[in-house]
XYZ file of C-alpha atoms in Angstrom:
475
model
C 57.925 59.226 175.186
C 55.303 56.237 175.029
C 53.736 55.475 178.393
C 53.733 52.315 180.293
C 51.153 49.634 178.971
C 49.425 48.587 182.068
C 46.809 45.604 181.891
C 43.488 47.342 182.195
C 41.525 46.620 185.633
C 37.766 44.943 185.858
C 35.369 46.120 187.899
C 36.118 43.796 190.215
C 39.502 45.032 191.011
C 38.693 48.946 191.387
C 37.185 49.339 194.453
C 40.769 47.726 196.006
C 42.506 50.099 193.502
C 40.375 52.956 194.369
C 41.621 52.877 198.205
C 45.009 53.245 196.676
C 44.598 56.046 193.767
C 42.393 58.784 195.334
C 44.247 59.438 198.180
C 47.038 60.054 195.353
C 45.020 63.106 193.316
C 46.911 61.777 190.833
C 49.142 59.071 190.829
C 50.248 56.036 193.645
C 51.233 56.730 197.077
C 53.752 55.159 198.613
C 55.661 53.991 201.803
C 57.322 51.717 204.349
C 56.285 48.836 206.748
C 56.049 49.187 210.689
C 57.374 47.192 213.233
C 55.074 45.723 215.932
C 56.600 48.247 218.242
C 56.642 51.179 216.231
C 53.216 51.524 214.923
C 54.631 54.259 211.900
C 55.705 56.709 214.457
C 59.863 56.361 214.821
C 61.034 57.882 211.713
C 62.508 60.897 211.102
C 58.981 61.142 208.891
C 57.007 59.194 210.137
C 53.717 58.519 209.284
C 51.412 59.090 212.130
C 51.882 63.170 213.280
C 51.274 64.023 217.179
C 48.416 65.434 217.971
C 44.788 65.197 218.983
C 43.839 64.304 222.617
C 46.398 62.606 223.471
C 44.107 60.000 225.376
C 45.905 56.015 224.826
C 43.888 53.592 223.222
C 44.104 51.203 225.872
C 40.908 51.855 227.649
C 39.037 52.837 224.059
C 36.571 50.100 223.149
C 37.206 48.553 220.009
C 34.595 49.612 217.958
C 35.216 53.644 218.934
C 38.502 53.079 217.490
C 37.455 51.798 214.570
C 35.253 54.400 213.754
C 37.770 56.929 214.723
C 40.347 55.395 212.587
C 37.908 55.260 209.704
C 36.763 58.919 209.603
C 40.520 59.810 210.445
C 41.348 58.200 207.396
C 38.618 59.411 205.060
C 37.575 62.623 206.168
C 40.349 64.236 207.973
C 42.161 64.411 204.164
C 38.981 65.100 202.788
C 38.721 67.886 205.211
C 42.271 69.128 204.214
C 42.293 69.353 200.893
C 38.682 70.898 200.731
C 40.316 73.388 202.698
C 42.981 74.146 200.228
C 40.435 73.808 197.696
C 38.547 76.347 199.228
C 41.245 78.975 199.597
C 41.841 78.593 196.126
C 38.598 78.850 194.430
C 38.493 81.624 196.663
C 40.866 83.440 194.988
C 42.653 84.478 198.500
C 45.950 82.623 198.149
C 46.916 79.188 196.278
C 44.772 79.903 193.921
C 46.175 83.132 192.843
C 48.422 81.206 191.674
C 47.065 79.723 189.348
C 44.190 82.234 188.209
C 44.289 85.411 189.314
C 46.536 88.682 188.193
C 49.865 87.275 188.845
C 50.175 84.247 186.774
C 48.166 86.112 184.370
C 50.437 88.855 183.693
C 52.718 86.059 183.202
C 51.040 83.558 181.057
C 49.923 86.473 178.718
C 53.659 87.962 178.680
C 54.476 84.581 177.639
C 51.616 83.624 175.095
C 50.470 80.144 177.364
C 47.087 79.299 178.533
C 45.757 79.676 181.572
C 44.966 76.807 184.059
C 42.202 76.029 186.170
C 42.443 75.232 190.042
C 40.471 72.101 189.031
C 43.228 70.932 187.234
C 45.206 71.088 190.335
C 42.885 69.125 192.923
C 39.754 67.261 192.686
C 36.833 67.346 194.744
C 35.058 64.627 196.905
C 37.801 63.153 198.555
C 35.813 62.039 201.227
C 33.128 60.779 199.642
C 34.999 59.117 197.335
C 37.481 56.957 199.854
C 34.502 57.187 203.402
C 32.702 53.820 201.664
C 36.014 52.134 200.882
C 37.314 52.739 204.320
C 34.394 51.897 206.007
C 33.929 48.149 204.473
C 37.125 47.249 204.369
C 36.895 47.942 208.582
C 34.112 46.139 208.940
C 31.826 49.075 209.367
C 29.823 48.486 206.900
C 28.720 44.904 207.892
C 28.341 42.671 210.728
C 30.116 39.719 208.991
C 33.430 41.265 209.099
C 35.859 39.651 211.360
C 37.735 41.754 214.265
C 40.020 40.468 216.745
C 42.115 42.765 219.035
C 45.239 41.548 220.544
C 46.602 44.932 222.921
C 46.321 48.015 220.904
C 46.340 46.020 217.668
C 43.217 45.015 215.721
C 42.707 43.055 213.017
C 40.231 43.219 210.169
C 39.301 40.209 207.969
C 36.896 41.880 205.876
C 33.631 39.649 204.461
C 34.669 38.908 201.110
C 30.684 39.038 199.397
C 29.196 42.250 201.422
C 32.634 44.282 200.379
C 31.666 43.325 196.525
C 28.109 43.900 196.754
C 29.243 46.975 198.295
C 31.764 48.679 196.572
C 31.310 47.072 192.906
C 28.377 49.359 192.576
C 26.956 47.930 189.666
C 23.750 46.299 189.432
C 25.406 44.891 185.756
C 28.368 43.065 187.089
C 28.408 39.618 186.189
C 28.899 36.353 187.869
C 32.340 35.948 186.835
C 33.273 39.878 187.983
C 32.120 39.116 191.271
C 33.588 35.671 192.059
C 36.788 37.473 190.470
C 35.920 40.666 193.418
C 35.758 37.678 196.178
C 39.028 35.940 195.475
C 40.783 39.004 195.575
C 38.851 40.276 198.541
C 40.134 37.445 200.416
C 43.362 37.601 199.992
C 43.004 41.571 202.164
C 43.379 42.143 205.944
C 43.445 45.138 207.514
C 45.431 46.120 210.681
C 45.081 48.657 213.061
C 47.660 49.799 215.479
C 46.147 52.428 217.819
C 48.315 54.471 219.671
C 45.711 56.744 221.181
C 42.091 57.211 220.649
C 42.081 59.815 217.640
C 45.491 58.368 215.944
C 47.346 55.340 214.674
C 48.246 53.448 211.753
C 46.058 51.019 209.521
C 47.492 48.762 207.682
C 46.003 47.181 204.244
C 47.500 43.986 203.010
C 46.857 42.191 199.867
C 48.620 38.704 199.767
C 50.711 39.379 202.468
C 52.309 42.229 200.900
C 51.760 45.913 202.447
C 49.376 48.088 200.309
C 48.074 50.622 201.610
C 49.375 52.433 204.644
C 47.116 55.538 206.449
C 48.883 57.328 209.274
C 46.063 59.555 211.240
C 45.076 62.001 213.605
C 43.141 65.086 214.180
C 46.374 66.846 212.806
C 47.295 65.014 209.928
C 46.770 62.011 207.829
C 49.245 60.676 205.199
C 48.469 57.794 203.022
C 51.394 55.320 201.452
C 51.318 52.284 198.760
C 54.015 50.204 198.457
C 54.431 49.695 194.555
C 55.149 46.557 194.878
C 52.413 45.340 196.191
C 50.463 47.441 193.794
C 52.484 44.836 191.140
C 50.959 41.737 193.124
C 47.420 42.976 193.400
C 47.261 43.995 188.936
C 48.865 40.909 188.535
C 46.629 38.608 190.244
C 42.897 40.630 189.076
C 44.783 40.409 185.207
C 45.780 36.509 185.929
C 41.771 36.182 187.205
C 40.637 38.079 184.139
C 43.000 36.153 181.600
C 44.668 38.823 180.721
C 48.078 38.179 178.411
C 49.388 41.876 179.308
C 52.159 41.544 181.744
C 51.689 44.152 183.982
C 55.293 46.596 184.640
C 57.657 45.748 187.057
C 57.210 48.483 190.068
C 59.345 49.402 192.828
C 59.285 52.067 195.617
C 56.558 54.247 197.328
C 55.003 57.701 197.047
C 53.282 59.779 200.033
C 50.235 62.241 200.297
C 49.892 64.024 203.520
C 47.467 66.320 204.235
C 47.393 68.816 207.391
C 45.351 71.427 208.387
C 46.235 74.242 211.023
C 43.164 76.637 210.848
C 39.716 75.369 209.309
C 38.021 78.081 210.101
C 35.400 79.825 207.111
C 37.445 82.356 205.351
C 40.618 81.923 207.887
C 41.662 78.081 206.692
C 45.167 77.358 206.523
C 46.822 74.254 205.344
C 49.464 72.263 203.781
C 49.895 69.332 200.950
C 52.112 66.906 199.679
C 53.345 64.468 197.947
C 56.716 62.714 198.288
C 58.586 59.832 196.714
C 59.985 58.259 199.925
C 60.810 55.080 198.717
C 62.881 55.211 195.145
C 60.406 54.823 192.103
C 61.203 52.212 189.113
C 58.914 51.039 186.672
C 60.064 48.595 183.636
C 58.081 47.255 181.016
C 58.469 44.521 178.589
C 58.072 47.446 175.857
C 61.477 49.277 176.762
C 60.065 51.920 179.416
C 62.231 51.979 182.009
C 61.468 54.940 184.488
C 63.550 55.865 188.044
C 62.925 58.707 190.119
C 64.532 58.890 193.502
C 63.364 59.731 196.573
C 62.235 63.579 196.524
C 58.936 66.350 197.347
C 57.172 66.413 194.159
C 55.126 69.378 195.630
C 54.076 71.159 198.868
C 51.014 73.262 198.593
C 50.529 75.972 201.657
C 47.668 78.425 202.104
C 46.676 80.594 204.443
C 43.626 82.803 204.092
C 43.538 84.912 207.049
C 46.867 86.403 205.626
C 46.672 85.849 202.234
C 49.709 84.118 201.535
C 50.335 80.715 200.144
C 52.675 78.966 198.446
C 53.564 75.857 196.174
C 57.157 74.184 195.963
C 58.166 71.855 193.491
C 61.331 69.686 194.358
C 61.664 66.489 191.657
C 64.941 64.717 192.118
C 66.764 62.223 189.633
C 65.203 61.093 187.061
C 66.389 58.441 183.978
C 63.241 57.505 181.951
C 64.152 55.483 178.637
C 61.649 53.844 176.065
C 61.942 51.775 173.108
C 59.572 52.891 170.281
C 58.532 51.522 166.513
C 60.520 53.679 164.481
C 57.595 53.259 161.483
C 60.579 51.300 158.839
C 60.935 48.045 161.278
C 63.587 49.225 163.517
C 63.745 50.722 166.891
C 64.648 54.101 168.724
C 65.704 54.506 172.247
C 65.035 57.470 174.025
C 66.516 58.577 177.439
C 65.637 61.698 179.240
C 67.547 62.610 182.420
C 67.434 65.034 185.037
C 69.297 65.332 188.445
C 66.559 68.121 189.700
C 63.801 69.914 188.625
C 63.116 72.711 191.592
C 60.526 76.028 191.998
C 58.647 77.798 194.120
C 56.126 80.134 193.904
C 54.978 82.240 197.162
C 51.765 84.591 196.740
C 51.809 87.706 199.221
C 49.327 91.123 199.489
C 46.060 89.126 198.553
C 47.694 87.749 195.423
C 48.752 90.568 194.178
C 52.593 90.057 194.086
C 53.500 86.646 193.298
C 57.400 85.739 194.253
C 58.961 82.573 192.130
C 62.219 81.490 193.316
C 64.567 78.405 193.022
C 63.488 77.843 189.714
C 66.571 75.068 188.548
C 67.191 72.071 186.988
C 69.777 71.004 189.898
C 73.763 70.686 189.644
C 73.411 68.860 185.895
C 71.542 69.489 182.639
C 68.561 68.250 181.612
C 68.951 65.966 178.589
C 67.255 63.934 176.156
C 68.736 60.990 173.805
C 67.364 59.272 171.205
C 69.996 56.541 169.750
C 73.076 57.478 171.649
C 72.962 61.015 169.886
C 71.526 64.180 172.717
C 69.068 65.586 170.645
C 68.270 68.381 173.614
C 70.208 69.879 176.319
C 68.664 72.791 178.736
C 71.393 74.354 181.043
C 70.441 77.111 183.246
C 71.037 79.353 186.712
C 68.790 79.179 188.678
C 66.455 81.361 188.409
C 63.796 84.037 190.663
C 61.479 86.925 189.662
C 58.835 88.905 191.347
C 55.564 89.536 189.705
C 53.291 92.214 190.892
C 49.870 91.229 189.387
C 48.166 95.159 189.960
C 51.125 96.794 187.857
C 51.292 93.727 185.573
C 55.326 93.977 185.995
C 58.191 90.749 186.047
C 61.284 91.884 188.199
C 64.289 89.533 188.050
C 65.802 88.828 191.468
C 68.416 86.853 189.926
C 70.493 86.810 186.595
C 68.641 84.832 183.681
C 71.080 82.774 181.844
C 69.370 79.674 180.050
C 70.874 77.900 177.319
C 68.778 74.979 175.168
C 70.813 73.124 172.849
C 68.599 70.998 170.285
C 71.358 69.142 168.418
C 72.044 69.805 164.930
C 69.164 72.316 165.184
C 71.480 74.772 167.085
C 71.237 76.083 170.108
C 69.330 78.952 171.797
C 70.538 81.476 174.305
C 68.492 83.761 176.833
C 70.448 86.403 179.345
C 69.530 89.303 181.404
C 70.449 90.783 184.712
C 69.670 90.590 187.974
C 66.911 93.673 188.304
C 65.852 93.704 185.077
C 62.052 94.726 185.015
C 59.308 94.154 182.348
C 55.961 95.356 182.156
C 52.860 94.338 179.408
C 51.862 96.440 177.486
C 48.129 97.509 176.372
C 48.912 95.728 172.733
C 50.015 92.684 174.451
C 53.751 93.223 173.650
C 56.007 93.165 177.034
C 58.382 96.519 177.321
C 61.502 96.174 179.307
C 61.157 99.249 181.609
C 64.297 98.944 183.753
C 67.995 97.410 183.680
C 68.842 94.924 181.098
C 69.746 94.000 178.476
C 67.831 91.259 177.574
C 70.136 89.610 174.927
C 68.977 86.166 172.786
C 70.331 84.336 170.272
C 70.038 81.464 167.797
C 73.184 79.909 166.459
C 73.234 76.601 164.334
C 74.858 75.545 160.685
C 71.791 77.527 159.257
C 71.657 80.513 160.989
C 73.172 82.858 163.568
C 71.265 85.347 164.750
C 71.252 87.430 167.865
C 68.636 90.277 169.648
C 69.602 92.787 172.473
C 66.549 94.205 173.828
C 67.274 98.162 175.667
C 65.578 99.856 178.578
C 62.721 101.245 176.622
C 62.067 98.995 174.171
C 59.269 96.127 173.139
C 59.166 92.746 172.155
C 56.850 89.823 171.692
C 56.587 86.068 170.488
C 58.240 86.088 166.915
C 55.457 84.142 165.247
C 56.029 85.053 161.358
C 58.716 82.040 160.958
C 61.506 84.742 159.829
C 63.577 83.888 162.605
C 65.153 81.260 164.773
C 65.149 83.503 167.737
C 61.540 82.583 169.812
C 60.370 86.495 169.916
C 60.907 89.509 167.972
C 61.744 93.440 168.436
C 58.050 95.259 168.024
C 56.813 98.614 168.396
C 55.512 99.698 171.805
């Protein structure tokens, strides 16, 4: 499906953007506004966690709680992700997930590439966001304006030394900068310290939250509000003369970050991200994307005991586009989900590898172009063990998938519950215990059907002589 347009940024307008996106790995981050008495702490999730000294932040000077709010909010998630970083290039948990014997046995069963932990997370965290956080505290400067009213301080930060800071280009031109300043000005910070190692700090761009960072020694979660994402594109495109209208956004995503152990060799730690606030994007192209409120993953390591785990727990999604159809007309496209769940849980140093609640939630997944379903996946849910040193996939639960591709026909997978394969020295996989596992391909062209026995081989069918995706082979 074709992706959102969005108005490209000037320099000018990504060191505000930057504060936003690398907290996010990947994406936004999202969240809600406090009240003045409830500095992000009376949820049922809220955004600062308990923890640290527990010392209030009465008595604190104001410039110790700046700092501490500043390196809580750069590297405390710089320290927990370089921790889960480090169990997985380590190869003693999350990682094994992702490159070692396990997923390998799978991925080579199954004909796919492998993927790299760098794929997964990036490095410098906290070198990337320490600067950012630092000027727009007033830390980096003595022009910066801080008043303190109680427990609450306020950050107006100075408007040139933040652009001749961050910009970081010795190139940027008159105009870029001037643009830098006007949107600089329209920021203020605000910290609410609840003790003197945690709190909440507030970004604001044009009176609309931004940027929300929840810290302590424990964790730290960062939050954007989309829509003032919207504001902040919209103004640096209006500054740059832009005609792209920048999407419509709504809702708010969430990376936390928490660390129990960092101890060399003995870390342990967890990430997320969440949709907390429901997602919706429109263009003026036809892309029209919701998502509601869900876990999009939960990373866990621990390398003392080398276990770990990832979850994956998408909820509803509707995502529709209009595209050129290449003879002057249009197509509309809808994909929908109500769920898209796994987990995978790595045990014995990474040698057995458990995936579980592998679903698509209590509907199929479909996808539409012009009113006609062109796809539709329905499946059990699904869990299997893999034990990377014997190279072996146990099912621990029926598999029973069905994808329908309209007129094309539809494909059908089964097997029972305890049904094990193993690979095979020629790279074919042999199903050593249980079964059957029974597919077949029926559409107006073809019907064709394969039962695989205890005992016998197959692999990826890759001559073209049938519909059905592998074939019967020799062992």
């Amino acid at each position: 499906m074709k992706g959102i347009d969005f108005a490209v940024p000037s320099r000018a307008t990504v060191p505000l953007l930057s504060a936003c996106f690398i907290s996010l790995l990947l994406a936004g981050c999202g969240g809600s506004s406090s009240s003045d008495s409830d500095p992000g702490t009376g949820s049922s999730d809220p955004l600062i966690v308990e923890g640290g000294s527990g010392v209030l932040a009465d008595d604190i000077e104001t410039s110790v709680l700046l700092r501490t709010a500043a390196t809580g909010s750069s590297s405390y998630i710089g320290k927990n992700v370089t921790s889960v970083q480090r169990l997985g290039g380590d190869s003693s948990s999350v990682g094994l997930l992702l490159d070692a014997t396990p997923l390998d046995a799978l991925l080579a069963m199954t004909g796919s590439d492998p993927v790299s932990p760098d794929e997964v997370l990036n490095a410098g965290i906290e070198e990337d966001i320490s600067s950012i956080i630092d000027s727009l505290m007033g830390l980096a400067d003595d022009q910066t304006a801080v008043t303190r009213t109680g427990n609450r301080i306020t950050i107006d930060p100075d408007d040139a030394a933040f652009c001749e800071r961050e910009i970081l280009d010795p190139f940027a031109t008159p105009t870029e900068i001037a643009n830098c300043q006007t949107l600089v000005s329209q920021v203020l910070v605000q910290m609410d310290a609840v003790t003197e190692d945690s709190g909440l700090v507030t970004i604001t761009f044009a009176q609309q939250n931004l940027l929300l960072i929840g810290y302590s020694p424990v964790t730290v979660n960062y939050e954007v509000k989309l829509p003032g994402l919207q504001t902040l594109l919209e103004q640096s495109a209006q500054l740059e003369g832009s005609s792209d209208p920048v999407p419509d956004m709504q809702g708010a995503v969430r990376v936390s970050a928490t660390v129990t152990n960092d101890t060399l060799n003995a870390e342990a730690g967890t990430f997320s991200i969440k949709v907390t606030e429901a997602l919706r994007i429109v263009d003026n192209a036809g892309t029209n994307v919701s998502l509601q409120p869900s876990t999009l993953m939960t990373v866990t390591a621990d390398a003392a005991t080398g276990t770990g785990s990832v979850e994956f727990s998408v909820g509803a999604l509707n995502a529709s586009s209009t595209t050129d159809d290449g003879f002057g007309g249009v197509t509309n496209s809808v994909l929908a989900f109500s769920a898209l769940t796994a987990r995978m849980d790595v045990a014995n140093d990474g040698n057995t590898l458990q995936i579980s609640n592998v679903g698509i939630g209590n509907g199929p997944l479909t996808l539409t172009v012009d009113s006609n379903e062109v796809l539709r996946l329905v499946m059990a849910t699904l869990g299997s063990t893999i034990d990377g040193d014997a190279g072996t996939i146990r099912l621990d639960t029926a598999l029973d998938v069905q994808l329908s591709m309209g007129q094309a026909g539809t494909i059908s997978l089964t097997a029972p519950s305890g049904t094990l394969f193993s690979q095979q020295a020629s790279g074919a996989t042999q199903l050593t215990l249980g079964g059957p596992f029974i597919l077949s391909a029926v559409g107006a062209q073809f019907n064709e059907s394969l039962s695989i026995a205890a005992g016998e081989c197959f692999a990826p069918e890759e001559g073209g002589n049938t519909a059905l995706p592998f074939a019967k082979v020799a062992c």
